Amino acid sequence: MAHHHHHDARHHFQQGKAAFLAGDHDAAFRELGMAIHMVEDHDASNDFDDADMGELYLLRGTSQLLLNGERVFQDAELFFPILDDLEQAVISMPSNAEYRLARARFYKRCQFEPHLTEAREDLEAILEAFPRHVEALEEMGEVFLREDRYQEAIGVLSKAIDLGAGGNSYQQRGLAHFRSQPPNFLEATKDFYQAQLAEPENSSLYLWRAQAFQELGNFKEAIREYSLLLSFEPDQASYYVDRGFLYDQMGQAKAAFDDYNQAIDLTGHPLAYNNRAMHHLQAGRHQAAILDAEAALDADPNLGIAYATLAEIYADLEDLDNMLRYLAPALEKYYEDGVAVLLEPAFEPFHEDPGFQALISRP
């Protein structure tokens, strides 16, 4: 009988592998499970070596992962059986870097509890044996990034890039430059650009690059990135608001006004209403300005800047009561303190007013 079993196990293994390669993960999981069951039950009679066992467990774990997709990383009941298979694969072939890499990636993606430490230990083991293992360096960079260890992330990602790693490593290193303390926005723009060359459709790269240019005070380049971003995502109202703000900074009032209109047409974006109100105010259209600032507060009652805008409009109209009415919530929700209000030119004519003084000197 023993002889019969080992053929069975080998047969199921081959069937499982064929199903796996054909993309039938359900059948693969079943067949590989039967092979594992037989080998474990009839230990003495099998001719499976460690390499076979490692492959068996890896394929079964991977089939189950492909069957369940992203849910695996949110659900402990799905996660741990697959992790067991990946562990068995590593135990069977401890020197196989690919098995450890698979387990490290699996740990890293877990969402219901952190497993970054375990992921890092697997990656360290790979890099100790293979210091130039590009994928392990990339993954390690990502783990460091998620642990807020930005300088270490930059170090290993630079190594990966020197060894020929592509867009993803540039993206991760760009984020590390962007988030490090102090941030290095210039290096971030360069890395995001390299990542864009590799992955021109990845819209988040344009957003990060725009933000980095904005931090550098290079509004022209930031606008260019937002324009590219909007060619991918023309329905994102917030990008029009961001670009409009940059046009304002550059004194391009008409372009800014057009962007705010676009954001309002798309979603009635509260900040777009507020910023358009400032344009109306500057043009002396007080009634239109009031309507827009009120629309901003209808859309988002916690939008502190809109209270400040209304206070400025009423200050310009020399309507003291309404100015103070809106300045009170603006002080609470928008200005850092009374000093910030005193520095606002719109309120200068009211500095001596007792009501104004009482309001800004409140603790």
C-alpha positions in Angstrom: 0.0 0.0 0.0 2.8 2.4 0.9 4.0 2.4 -2.6 0.6 3.4 -3.9 0.5 6.4 -1.6 3.7 8.0 -2.7 2.6 7.9 -6.3 -0.7 9.5 -5.2 1.0 12.3 -3.4 3.4 12.9 -6.3 0.4 12.8 -8.7 -1.6 15.3 -6.6 1.5 17.6 -6.4 1.8 17.6 -10.2 -1.9 18.1 -10.7 -1.8 21.0 -8.2 1.2 22.6 -9.8 -0.5 22.3 -13.3 -3.7 23.9 -11.9 -1.7 26.6 -10.3 0.1 27.5 -13.5 -3.2 27.4 -15.4 -4.6 30.0 -12.9 -7.2 27.6 -11.4 -6.3 28.4 -7.7 -9.3 26.5 -6.3 -8.2 23.2 -7.9 -4.5 24.0 -7.1 -5.4 24.5 -3.4 -7.3 21.2 -3.3 -4.7 19.1 -5.0 -1.7 20.5 -3.1 -3.6 20.1 0.1 -4.2 16.4 -0.7 -0.5 16.0 -1.5 0.5 17.6 1.8 -2.0 15.5 3.7 -0.7 12.3 2.3 3.0 13.1 2.8 2.3 14.2 6.4 0.3 11.0 7.1 2.7 8.6 5.5 5.9 10.1 6.3 8.0 7.0 5.9 6.8 6.1 2.5 7.3 9.4 0.7 10.1 10.4 -1.6 9.5 14.1 -1.2 12.7 16.0 -0.3 12.9 19.3 1.4 12.8 21.2 -1.9 9.6 19.5 -2.8 8.1 20.2 0.6 9.1 23.9 0.4 7.5 24.2 -3.1 4.3 22.4 -2.0 3.7 24.7 1.0 4.6 27.8 -0.9 2.2 26.9 -3.8 -0.6 26.0 -1.4 -0.2 29.2 0.6 0.0 31.3 -2.6 -3.1 29.6 -4.1 -5.1 30.4 -1.0 -3.8 34.0 -1.1 -4.8 34.4 -4.8 -8.3 32.9 -4.0 -9.1 35.3 -1.3 -7.2 38.4 -2.4 -6.9 41.5 -0.2 -9.4 40.1 2.4 -6.6 37.9 3.7 -4.8 41.0 5.2 -7.9 42.1 7.1 -9.0 38.8 8.5 -6.9 36.8 11.0 -8.8 33.6 10.1 -7.6 33.8 6.5 -4.2 35.3 7.3 -2.7 32.7 9.7 -3.3 29.5 7.7 -1.5 31.0 4.8 1.3 32.3 7.1 1.6 28.7 8.4 2.2 27.4 4.8 4.8 30.2 4.2 6.5 29.3 7.5 6.6 25.6 6.5 8.2 26.6 3.2 10.9 28.6 5.0 11.5 25.7 7.5 11.8 23.2 4.6 14.3 25.5 2.8 15.8 28.0 5.2 18.4 29.1 2.7 15.9 29.9 0.0 15.8 33.7 -0.2 12.6 33.7 -2.4 10.6 31.8 0.3 11.7 34.3 3.0 11.0 37.2 0.7 7.4 35.8 0.1 6.9 35.6 3.9 8.4 39.1 4.5 6.0 40.6 2.0 3.1 38.7 3.5 3.9 40.0 7.0 4.3 43.5 5.7 0.8 43.6 4.1 -1.0 42.5 7.3 -3.6 45.2 8.2 -5.2 44.0 11.4 -2.0 44.0 13.4 1.5 45.2 12.7 4.0 42.5 11.6 6.8 44.9 10.4 9.3 43.5 12.9 8.9 40.0 11.5 9.1 41.3 8.0 12.3 43.1 8.8 13.8 40.0 10.4 13.2 38.0 7.3 14.7 40.7 5.1 17.7 41.0 7.4 18.3 37.3 7.1 18.2 37.5 3.3 20.5 40.6 3.1 23.0 38.9 5.5 23.3 36.0 3.0 22.8 38.1 -0.2 23.7 41.8 0.5 23.0 42.7 -3.1 19.5 41.2 -3.2 17.6 44.0 -4.9 14.1 43.0 -4.0 15.0 42.5 -0.3 16.6 45.9 -0.3 13.5 47.5 -1.8 11.2 45.8 0.7 13.5 46.8 3.5 13.4 50.4 2.4 9.6 50.2 2.5 9.6 48.7 6.0 11.9 51.5 7.2 9.7 54.1 5.6 6.6 52.7 7.4 8.6 52.7 10.7 9.4 56.4 10.1 13.1 55.5 9.9 13.7 57.8 6.9 17.5 58.0 6.8 17.8 54.2 7.0 15.1 53.9 4.3 17.1 56.3 2.1 20.3 54.3 2.7 18.9 50.9 1.6 16.8 52.3 -1.3 19.9 54.1 -2.6 21.7 50.7 -2.6 18.8 49.1 -4.4 18.7 51.9 -7.0 22.5 51.6 -7.5 21.9 47.9 -8.2 19.3 48.8 -10.9 16.0 48.9 -9.0 13.3 50.8 -10.8 10.4 53.2 -10.3 9.1 51.8 -7.0 12.4 52.4 -5.2 12.6 56.0 -6.5 9.0 56.5 -5.3 9.8 55.1 -1.8 13.0 57.1 -1.6 11.2 60.3 -2.7 8.7 59.8 0.1 11.5 59.2 2.6 13.1 62.5 1.5 9.7 64.2 1.6 9.0 63.0 5.2 12.4 63.1 6.8 13.2 65.8 9.4 14.1 68.2 8.0 12.5 67.3 4.7 14.6 67.4 1.5 12.0 68.5 -1.0 14.5 69.1 -3.8 15.7 65.4 -3.7 12.1 64.3 -3.4 11.2 66.1 -6.7 14.1 64.4 -8.5 13.1 60.9 -7.2 9.4 61.4 -8.0 10.5 62.4 -11.5 12.5 59.2 -12.0 9.5 57.3 -10.7 7.2 59.1 -13.2 9.5 58.0 -16.0 9.0 54.4 -15.0 5.3 54.7 -14.1 3.8 57.7 -16.0 0.2 56.7 -15.1 0.7 56.7 -11.3 -1.2 59.9 -10.4 0.0 60.1 -6.8 3.5 60.8 -8.1 2.3 64.1 -9.7 0.6 65.1 -6.5 3.7 64.5 -4.3 5.9 66.3 -6.8 3.5 69.2 -6.9 3.5 69.4 -3.1 7.3 69.2 -3.0 7.6 72.0 -5.5 5.1 74.1 -3.5 7.1 73.6 -0.3 10.2 74.8 -2.3 8.2 77.9 -3.3 8.5 76.9 -7.0 4.8 77.6 -7.8 5.3 77.4 -11.6 6.6 73.8 -11.5 3.9 72.9 -8.9 1.2 74.2 -11.3 2.7 72.1 -14.1 2.4 69.0 -12.0 -1.2 69.8 -11.0 -2.0 70.3 -14.6 -0.6 66.8 -15.5 -2.4 65.4 -12.5 -5.7 66.9 -13.7 -5.2 65.3 -17.1 -5.4 61.9 -15.3 -8.1 62.9 -12.8 -10.2 65.7 -14.3 -13.0 65.1 -11.7 -10.9 65.9 -8.6 -12.2 69.2 -7.4 -9.6 69.5 -4.7 -6.8 69.6 -7.3 -8.4 72.6 -9.0 -8.6 74.3 -5.6 -4.9 73.6 -5.0 -3.9 74.8 -8.4 -6.1 77.9 -8.1 -4.3 78.7 -4.8 -1.0 78.5 -6.6 -2.2 80.8 -9.4 -3.3 83.2 -6.7 0.2 83.1 -5.2 1.6 84.0 -8.7 -0.9 86.8 -9.1 -2.7 85.1 -12.0 -6.2 86.0 -10.8 -8.1 85.0 -13.8 -6.6 81.5 -13.9 -7.3 81.1 -10.2 -10.9 82.2 -10.5 -11.5 79.7 -13.4 -10.1 76.9 -11.2 -12.3 77.8 -8.3 -15.4 77.9 -10.6 -14.4 74.4 -11.9 -14.2 73.0 -8.4 -17.5 74.5 -7.5 -19.2 73.1 -10.6 -17.8 69.7 -9.9 -18.6 69.3 -6.2 -19.5 72.6 -4.6 -16.1 72.4 -2.9 -16.2 74.5 0.3 -12.7 75.9 0.0 -13.3 76.9 -3.6 -16.3 78.9 -2.5 -14.2 80.6 0.2 -11.3 81.4 -2.2 -13.7 82.7 -4.9 -15.3 84.9 -2.2 -11.9 86.6 -1.7 -11.7 87.3 -5.4 -15.2 88.9 -5.3 -14.1 91.0 -2.3 -10.9 92.2 -4.0 -13.1 93.3 -7.0 -15.5 95.1 -4.6 -18.3 92.7 -5.3 -19.4 92.5 -1.6 -22.7 90.8 -2.1 -21.3 88.0 -4.3 -18.4 87.6 -1.7 -20.9 87.2 1.2 -22.9 84.6 -0.8 -19.8 82.5 -1.6 -18.4 82.6 1.9 -21.8 81.6 3.3 -22.0 78.8 0.7 -18.6 77.6 2.0 -20.0 77.4 5.5 -23.1 75.6 4.4 -20.9 73.0 2.7 -18.6 72.7 5.7 -19.6 74.5 9.0 -16.1 73.8 10.4 -14.3 75.6 7.7 -12.5 78.2 9.9 -11.1 80.3 7.1 -14.6 81.0 5.8 -15.5 82.8 9.1 -12.3 84.8 8.7 -13.3 85.7 5.1 -16.8 86.9 6.2 -15.2 89.0 9.0 -12.9 90.6 6.4 -15.8 91.3 4.0 -17.8 93.0 6.8 -14.7 94.9 7.9 -14.4 96.2 4.3 -18.1 97.2 4.5 -17.4 98.9 7.9 -20.2 96.7 9.4 -18.7 96.4 12.9 -21.5 94.1 14.3 -21.3 91.5 11.6 -17.5 91.7 11.5 -17.3 90.8 15.2 -20.0 88.2 14.8 -17.8 86.3 12.4 -14.5 87.1 14.0 -15.4 85.3 17.2 -15.7 81.8 15.5 -12.8 82.7 13.2 -10.6 83.2 16.4 -11.7 79.8 17.6 -11.4 77.8 14.4 -8.9 79.6 12.2 -6.5 82.2 13.8 -3.8 80.9 16.1 -4.2 83.8 18.5 -5.2 87.5 18.7 -1.8 88.6 17.4 -2.6 86.9 14.1 -5.8 88.9 13.8 -3.9 92.2 14.6 -1.5 91.4 11.7 -4.4 91.1 9.2 -4.6 94.5 7.3 -8.4 94.2 6.9 -8.9 94.7 10.7 -6.5 97.6 11.1 -9.2 100.3 11.2 -10.8 98.6 14.2 -7.8 98.2 16.5 -9.0 100.9 18.8 -12.6 99.6 19.0 -13.4 98.3 22.5 -15.5 95.4 21.1 -12.6 94.4 18.9 -10.1 94.7 21.7 -12.3 92.7 24.1 -12.7 89.9 21.5 -9.0 89.5 20.6 -7.8 89.7 24.2 -10.0 86.8 25.4 -7.9 84.0 26.8 
